[in-house]
Amino acid sequence: MNLITGGTGLVGAHLLLHLLQKGEKVRALFRTEKSIQKTKHLFNQLEHSDLFHQIEWFSGNVNDIPSLELAFDNISYVYHCAALISFDSNDEEQLRKINIEGTANMVNCSLAFGIKKFCYVSSIAALGDLKQNETVITEETEWNPEKPHSDYALSKFGAEMEIWRAEQEGLPCVIVNPGVILGIGFWDSGSGEIFTKVQKGISFYTKGSTGFVGVEDVVAVLHQLMKSDISGERFTLISENITFKNLLFWISEGINRKKPSFYAKPWMTSIAWRIDWFFSNLFFQKRKLSRATAKSLHSEAIYSNDKIKSKLNYEFQPIKEVVEKVTFSFSKKQ
């Protein structure tokens, strides 16, 4: 039996579907009945409503140890996908509580219940920082604590430390570090918001770039890693490094919307995040543009996927094909 956290989010929901299609038994944690409906909607959208009823839903969360102890009964494998994704400095405490402490609770229970293998979904945000003579970020790139990192990146890095601690205590573990994950469903959160915002109209673009990957590739790799003898390693999961400009243009084409035409220069986004900070504090609103996000929009980070491709002989879907598939699904829901 597999235990999946984050089963009501993009990666966890697609992972549930993938495992069920492979004939695996799954148990998924949930916090509210309403959140389950998002996963149900995805299964219906992908025409797999029959498989949805095979999920064993279990009420609990990663910071509620008594509920975890019940959820771990008769479990052999754990996929820890649950996380808080936020770049709002006001969420620092919650990021540490959910991402670090929650992960510690998960591995502690795994050790106590003799779990055979543990897979943690981290982020490229937790990878290292380039030195002056380096150009490509890999799994071996050294983390520099002296450099500025977002609270989200710090929380994912801290969570990885809990994984390596558990590995030393005898729990077989693997970590994956996906880039920006694109996939069908969950249009009101995560990368799904990009499609929603383009549909509503975005007038500006930036020339920064980062690593992107399709959710179907992510869950396929998770499953292959879990079934392999690989342990004690981390893997960067990206299909390609592309610019935000290209992504926005492809999405605009896919949903038949006007492409952004205004280039937002770094000094413009620098002013924008300060204005956002002012008004969010004045009116007690959620941040829309943080300093870290504004900086990332102009970063030209290049990530390597050579390790996972070599280890599993895996080929990723080109991002343009992923975008075409996702925009087609997005358009159908309108």
CSV table of C-alpha atoms in Angstrom, one decimal:
chain,number,residue,atom,x,y,z
A,1,MET,CA,0.0,0.0,0.0
A,2,ASN,CA,1.2,3.5,-0.9
A,3,LEU,CA,0.6,6.6,1.3
A,4,ILE,CA,0.5,9.9,-0.6
A,5,THR,CA,0.5,13.3,1.0
A,6,GLY,CA,-0.6,16.2,-1.1
A,7,GLY,CA,-3.1,14.1,-3.0
A,8,THR,CA,-5.4,17.1,-3.3
A,9,GLY,CA,-2.8,19.1,-5.2
A,10,LEU,CA,-1.4,19.0,-8.7
A,11,VAL,CA,1.4,16.5,-8.3
A,12,GLY,CA,-0.3,14.3,-5.7
A,13,ALA,CA,-3.5,14.0,-7.7
A,14,HIS,CA,-1.7,13.1,-10.9
A,15,LEU,CA,0.4,10.6,-8.9
A,16,LEU,CA,-2.7,9.0,-7.5
A,17,LEU,CA,-4.0,8.5,-11.0
A,18,HIS,CA,-0.7,7.2,-12.3
A,19,LEU,CA,-0.3,4.7,-9.5
A,20,LEU,CA,-3.9,3.4,-9.9
A,21,GLN,CA,-3.3,3.0,-13.6
A,22,LYS,CA,-0.3,0.8,-12.7
A,23,GLY,CA,-2.5,-1.4,-10.5
A,24,GLU,CA,-1.1,0.0,-7.2
A,25,LYS,CA,-3.1,0.5,-4.0
A,26,VAL,CA,-3.2,4.0,-2.7
A,27,ARG,CA,-4.1,5.8,0.5
A,28,ALA,CA,-4.2,9.6,0.4
A,29,LEU,CA,-4.3,12.1,3.3
A,30,PHE,CA,-6.9,14.9,3.1
A,31,ARG,CA,-7.7,17.9,5.3
A,32,THR,CA,-11.1,18.9,4.1
A,33,GLU,CA,-13.9,17.2,2.1
A,34,LYS,CA,-13.9,20.2,-0.2
A,35,SER,CA,-10.3,19.6,-1.2
A,36,ILE,CA,-11.1,16.1,-2.3
A,37,GLN,CA,-13.4,17.5,-4.9
A,38,LYS,CA,-10.5,19.0,-6.8
A,39,THR,CA,-8.9,15.6,-7.3
A,40,LYS,CA,-12.3,14.1,-8.2
A,41,HIS,CA,-12.7,16.8,-10.8
A,42,LEU,CA,-9.3,16.0,-12.3
A,43,PHE,CA,-10.1,12.3,-12.6
A,44,ASN,CA,-13.5,13.2,-14.2
A,45,GLN,CA,-11.8,15.6,-16.6
A,46,LEU,CA,-9.3,12.9,-17.6
A,47,GLU,CA,-12.1,10.4,-17.9
A,48,HIS,CA,-11.0,8.2,-15.1
A,49,SER,CA,-13.8,8.6,-12.6
A,50,ASP,CA,-13.9,4.8,-12.1
A,51,LEU,CA,-10.3,4.9,-10.7
A,52,PHE,CA,-11.1,7.8,-8.3
A,53,HIS,CA,-13.3,5.5,-6.2
A,54,GLN,CA,-10.3,3.2,-5.6
A,55,ILE,CA,-8.6,5.8,-3.6
A,56,GLU,CA,-8.6,5.2,0.2
A,57,TRP,CA,-9.0,8.7,1.6
A,58,PHE,CA,-7.7,9.3,5.1
A,59,SER,CA,-8.4,12.4,7.2
A,60,GLY,CA,-5.1,13.9,8.6
A,61,ASN,CA,-2.3,16.2,8.0
A,62,VAL,CA,1.5,16.2,8.3
A,63,ASN,CA,1.5,18.3,11.5
A,64,ASP,CA,-1.0,16.0,13.3
A,65,ILE,CA,1.1,13.1,14.5
A,66,PRO,CA,-1.8,11.0,16.0
A,67,SER,CA,-3.6,11.1,12.6
A,68,LEU,CA,-0.3,10.1,10.8
A,69,GLU,CA,0.2,7.2,13.1
A,70,LEU,CA,-3.2,5.8,12.1
A,71,ALA,CA,-2.6,6.6,8.4
A,72,PHE,CA,0.7,4.7,8.4
A,73,ASP,CA,-1.0,1.4,9.3
A,74,ASN,CA,-0.2,-1.3,6.6
A,75,ILE,CA,1.8,1.2,4.5
A,76,SER,CA,5.0,0.1,2.6
A,77,TYR,CA,5.8,3.1,0.5
A,78,VAL,CA,5.4,6.8,1.1
A,79,TYR,CA,5.3,9.7,-1.5
A,80,HIS,CA,5.5,13.0,0.4
A,81,CYS,CA,4.1,15.6,-2.1
A,82,ALA,CA,2.4,17.9,0.4
A,83,ALA,CA,3.9,21.4,0.8
A,84,LEU,CA,3.1,25.0,1.3
A,85,ILE,CA,4.2,27.0,-1.7
A,86,SER,CA,4.4,30.7,-0.9
A,87,PHE,CA,6.8,33.6,-1.6
A,88,ASP,CA,5.1,35.9,0.9
A,89,SER,CA,7.4,36.8,3.8
A,90,ASN,CA,4.3,36.8,6.1
A,91,ASP,CA,4.1,33.0,5.6
A,92,GLU,CA,7.6,32.2,6.9
A,93,GLU,CA,6.3,30.5,10.1
A,94,GLN,CA,3.8,28.4,8.2
A,95,LEU,CA,6.4,27.4,5.6
A,96,ARG,CA,8.7,26.1,8.3
A,97,LYS,CA,5.8,24.5,10.2
A,98,ILE,CA,4.4,22.6,7.2
A,99,ASN,CA,7.5,22.0,5.0
A,100,ILE,CA,10.2,21.3,7.6
A,101,GLU,CA,8.4,20.1,10.7
A,102,GLY,CA,5.8,18.3,8.6
A,103,THR,CA,8.5,16.5,6.7
A,104,ALA,CA,10.2,15.6,10.0
A,105,ASN,CA,7.0,14.1,11.2
A,106,MET,CA,6.6,12.1,8.0
A,107,VAL,CA,10.1,10.5,8.1
A,108,ASN,CA,9.9,9.9,11.9
A,109,CYS,CA,6.7,7.9,11.3
A,110,SER,CA,8.3,6.1,8.4
A,111,LEU,CA,11.2,5.0,10.6
A,112,ALA,CA,8.8,3.9,13.3
A,113,PHE,CA,6.6,1.9,11.0
A,114,GLY,CA,9.4,0.3,9.0
A,115,ILE,CA,8.5,1.9,5.7
A,116,LYS,CA,10.4,0.3,2.8
A,117,LYS,CA,11.1,3.5,0.9
A,118,PHE,CA,10.3,7.2,1.1
A,119,CYS,CA,10.1,9.6,-1.8
A,120,TYR,CA,10.2,13.4,-1.2
A,121,VAL,CA,9.1,16.0,-3.7
A,122,SER,CA,11.3,19.0,-3.2
A,123,SER,CA,12.0,21.9,-5.6
A,124,ILE,CA,14.8,23.3,-7.7
A,125,ALA,CA,14.5,26.2,-5.2
A,126,ALA,CA,16.4,24.0,-2.8
A,127,LEU,CA,19.3,23.3,-5.2
A,128,GLY,CA,22.6,25.1,-4.8
A,129,ASP,CA,24.0,28.5,-5.8
A,130,LEU,CA,26.3,29.0,-8.8
A,131,LYS,CA,29.9,30.1,-8.2
A,132,GLN,CA,31.6,32.6,-10.5
A,133,ASN,CA,33.0,30.0,-12.8
A,134,GLU,CA,29.8,27.9,-13.0
A,135,THR,CA,27.0,28.2,-15.5
A,136,VAL,CA,24.7,25.2,-14.9
A,137,ILE,CA,22.9,24.2,-11.7
A,138,THR,CA,23.1,20.4,-10.9
A,139,GLU,CA,22.4,18.2,-8.0
A,140,GLU,CA,26.0,18.7,-6.9
A,141,THR,CA,25.9,22.5,-6.9
A,142,GLU,CA,26.8,23.7,-3.4
A,143,TRP,CA,24.2,25.6,-1.3
A,144,ASN,CA,25.6,28.9,-0.1
A,145,PRO,CA,24.0,30.0,3.1
A,146,GLU,CA,25.5,33.5,2.7
A,147,LYS,CA,23.4,34.2,-0.4
A,148,PRO,CA,19.8,35.4,-0.2
A,149,HIS,CA,17.1,32.7,-0.5
A,150,SER,CA,13.4,33.0,-0.3
A,151,ASP,CA,11.6,31.6,2.8
A,152,TYR,CA,10.1,28.9,0.5
A,153,ALA,CA,13.6,27.8,-0.7
A,154,LEU,CA,14.9,27.8,2.9
A,155,SER,CA,12.0,25.6,4.0
A,156,LYS,CA,12.5,23.1,1.2
A,157,PHE,CA,16.2,23.0,1.9
A,158,GLY,CA,15.5,22.4,5.6
A,159,ALA,CA,13.0,19.6,4.6
A,160,GLU,CA,15.7,17.9,2.6
A,161,MET,CA,18.0,17.9,5.7
A,162,GLU,CA,15.3,15.9,7.5
A,163,ILE,CA,15.3,13.4,4.6
A,164,TRP,CA,19.0,13.0,4.8
A,165,ARG,CA,18.8,12.6,8.5
A,166,ALA,CA,16.3,9.8,8.1
A,167,GLU,CA,18.4,8.2,5.4
A,168,GLN,CA,21.3,8.0,7.9
A,169,GLU,CA,18.9,6.5,10.5
A,170,GLY,CA,18.1,3.6,8.0
A,171,LEU,CA,15.2,4.9,5.9
A,172,PRO,CA,15.7,4.4,2.2
A,173,CYS,CA,15.0,7.7,0.6
A,174,VAL,CA,15.0,9.5,-2.7
A,175,ILE,CA,14.5,13.2,-3.4
A,176,VAL,CA,13.3,14.9,-6.6
A,177,ASN,CA,13.7,18.6,-7.4
A,178,PRO,CA,11.2,19.5,-10.0
A,179,GLY,CA,11.2,22.8,-11.8
A,180,VAL,CA,8.0,24.7,-12.5
A,181,ILE,CA,5.4,21.9,-12.9
A,182,LEU,CA,2.8,22.3,-15.6
A,183,GLY,CA,-0.2,20.1,-15.8
A,184,ILE,CA,-3.9,19.7,-16.3
A,185,GLY,CA,-6.2,20.9,-13.5
A,186,PHE,CA,-5.9,23.0,-10.4
A,187,TRP,CA,-6.3,26.3,-12.3
A,188,ASP,CA,-6.6,28.4,-9.2
A,189,SER,CA,-3.3,27.5,-7.6
A,190,GLY,CA,0.4,27.0,-8.4
A,191,SER,CA,1.3,27.0,-12.1
A,192,GLY,CA,-2.4,26.6,-13.0
A,193,GLU,CA,-2.8,30.3,-12.1
A,194,ILE,CA,-0.5,31.2,-15.0
A,195,PHE,CA,-3.1,29.9,-17.4
A,196,THR,CA,-5.9,31.6,-15.6
A,197,LYS,CA,-4.1,34.9,-15.6
A,198,VAL,CA,-3.2,34.7,-19.3
A,199,GLN,CA,-6.9,33.9,-20.0
A,200,LYS,CA,-7.9,37.1,-18.1
A,201,GLY,CA,-5.2,39.1,-20.0
A,202,ILE,CA,-1.5,39.7,-19.2
A,203,SER,CA,0.1,42.7,-20.9
A,204,PHE,CA,3.7,42.4,-19.8
A,205,TYR,CA,6.5,39.7,-20.0
A,206,THR,CA,10.0,39.3,-18.7
A,207,LYS,CA,13.0,37.7,-20.2
A,208,GLY,CA,14.1,35.5,-17.3
A,209,SER,CA,14.2,31.8,-17.6
A,210,THR,CA,14.0,28.7,-15.5
A,211,GLY,CA,13.4,24.9,-15.7
A,212,PHE,CA,9.9,23.6,-16.5
A,213,VAL,CA,8.5,20.1,-16.5
A,214,GLY,CA,5.2,18.3,-17.2
A,215,VAL,CA,3.4,16.8,-14.3
A,216,GLU,CA,3.0,13.5,-16.1
A,217,ASP,CA,6.8,13.2,-16.4
A,218,VAL,CA,7.2,14.0,-12.7
A,219,VAL,CA,4.8,11.3,-11.5
A,220,ALA,CA,6.3,8.7,-13.9
A,221,VAL,CA,9.8,9.4,-12.6
A,222,LEU,CA,8.6,9.2,-9.0
A,223,HIS,CA,7.1,5.8,-9.6
A,224,GLN,CA,10.2,4.5,-11.4
A,225,LEU,CA,12.5,5.7,-8.7
A,226,MET,CA,10.4,4.1,-6.0
A,227,LYS,CA,10.5,0.8,-7.8
A,228,SER,CA,14.2,1.0,-8.4
A,229,ASP,CA,17.1,0.1,-6.0
A,230,ILE,CA,18.1,3.8,-6.0
A,231,SER,CA,18.4,5.3,-2.6
A,232,GLY,CA,20.2,8.2,-0.9
A,233,GLU,CA,20.2,10.4,-4.1
A,234,ARG,CA,18.4,13.5,-5.4
A,235,PHE,CA,17.4,14.2,-8.9
A,236,THR,CA,16.6,17.5,-10.8
A,237,LEU,CA,13.4,17.0,-12.8
A,238,ILE,CA,13.1,19.5,-15.7
A,239,SER,CA,12.3,19.0,-19.3
A,240,GLU,CA,13.8,22.2,-20.6
A,241,ASN,CA,15.0,25.6,-19.6
A,242,ILE,CA,12.8,28.2,-21.3
A,243,THR,CA,12.0,31.9,-20.9
A,244,PHE,CA,8.9,33.2,-19.2
A,245,LYS,CA,8.3,35.2,-22.4
A,246,ASN,CA,8.1,32.0,-24.5
A,247,LEU,CA,5.8,30.3,-21.9
A,248,LEU,CA,3.4,33.2,-21.9
A,249,PHE,CA,3.4,33.4,-25.7
A,250,TRP,CA,2.7,29.6,-26.0
A,251,ILE,CA,-0.1,29.7,-23.5
A,252,SER,CA,-1.6,32.8,-25.3
A,253,GLU,CA,-1.5,31.0,-28.6
A,254,GLY,CA,-3.1,27.8,-27.1
A,255,ILE,CA,-6.1,29.6,-25.5
A,256,ASN,CA,-6.4,32.2,-28.3
A,257,ARG,CA,-5.5,35.3,-26.3
A,258,LYS,CA,-3.5,38.3,-27.2
A,259,LYS,CA,0.2,37.9,-26.4
A,260,PRO,CA,1.8,40.1,-23.9
A,261,SER,CA,3.5,43.0,-25.7
A,262,PHE,CA,5.2,45.1,-22.9
A,263,TYR,CA,8.6,44.1,-21.6
A,264,ALA,CA,8.8,44.7,-17.9
A,265,LYS,CA,12.4,45.7,-17.1
A,266,PRO,CA,14.1,44.7,-13.8
A,267,TRP,CA,13.7,48.2,-12.4
A,268,MET,CA,10.0,48.1,-13.1
A,269,THR,CA,9.3,44.9,-11.3
A,270,SER,CA,11.6,46.2,-8.5
A,271,ILE,CA,9.2,49.1,-8.0
A,272,ALA,CA,6.2,46.9,-8.5
A,273,TRP,CA,7.0,44.5,-5.6
A,274,ARG,CA,7.6,47.5,-3.3
A,275,ILE,CA,4.2,48.9,-4.2
A,276,ASP,CA,2.6,45.5,-3.7
A,277,TRP,CA,4.3,45.3,-0.2
A,278,PHE,CA,2.9,48.7,0.8
A,279,PHE,CA,-0.7,48.0,-0.2
A,280,SER,CA,-0.7,44.4,1.1
A,281,ASN,CA,0.3,45.8,4.5
A,282,LEU,CA,-2.0,48.7,4.3
A,283,PHE,CA,-5.1,46.7,3.5
A,284,PHE,CA,-4.0,43.4,5.0
A,285,GLN,CA,-4.0,41.6,1.7
A,286,LYS,CA,-2.1,38.6,0.4
A,287,ARG,CA,1.0,39.5,-1.5
A,288,LYS,CA,0.7,39.3,-5.3
A,289,LEU,CA,4.4,40.0,-6.1
A,290,SER,CA,7.1,39.4,-3.6
A,291,ARG,CA,10.7,40.5,-3.8
A,292,ALA,CA,11.9,36.9,-4.5
A,293,THR,CA,9.3,36.5,-7.3
A,294,ALA,CA,10.3,39.8,-8.9
A,295,LYS,CA,13.9,38.8,-8.8
A,296,SER,CA,13.2,35.3,-10.3
A,297,LEU,CA,11.3,36.8,-13.2
A,298,HIS,CA,14.7,38.1,-14.5
A,299,SER,CA,16.9,35.3,-13.4
A,300,GLU,CA,18.4,33.2,-16.2
A,301,ALA,CA,19.2,30.1,-14.2
A,302,ILE,CA,20.0,27.0,-16.2
A,303,TYR,CA,19.3,23.6,-14.7
A,304,SER,CA,20.6,20.2,-15.9
A,305,ASN,CA,18.5,17.0,-16.1
A,306,ASP,CA,21.5,14.9,-17.2
A,307,LYS,CA,21.5,12.8,-14.0
A,308,ILE,CA,17.9,11.5,-14.1
A,309,LYS,CA,18.1,11.0,-17.9
A,310,SER,CA,21.2,8.9,-17.5
A,311,LYS,CA,20.0,7.0,-14.4
A,312,LEU,CA,16.6,6.0,-15.7
A,313,ASN,CA,17.2,6.4,-19.5
A,314,TYR,CA,14.2,8.8,-19.3
A,315,GLU,CA,13.1,11.2,-22.0
A,316,PHE,CA,11.0,14.2,-21.0
A,317,GLN,CA,8.1,15.6,-23.0
A,318,PRO,CA,9.1,18.9,-24.8
A,319,ILE,CA,7.5,21.8,-22.8
A,320,LYS,CA,5.8,23.2,-25.9
A,321,GLU,CA,3.9,19.9,-26.3
A,322,VAL,CA,3.1,20.0,-22.6
A,323,VAL,CA,1.7,23.5,-22.9
A,324,GLU,CA,-0.4,22.5,-26.0
A,325,LYS,CA,-1.9,19.6,-24.0
A,326,VAL,CA,-2.6,21.7,-21.0
A,327,THR,CA,-4.0,24.7,-22.9
A,328,PHE,CA,-6.3,22.4,-24.8
A,329,SER,CA,-7.7,21.0,-21.5
A,330,PHE,CA,-7.9,24.6,-20.1
A,331,SER,CA,-9.9,25.8,-23.1
A,332,LYS,CA,-12.4,22.9,-22.8
A,333,LYS,CA,-13.3,24.0,-19.3
A,334,GLN,CA,-14.3,27.5,-20.4
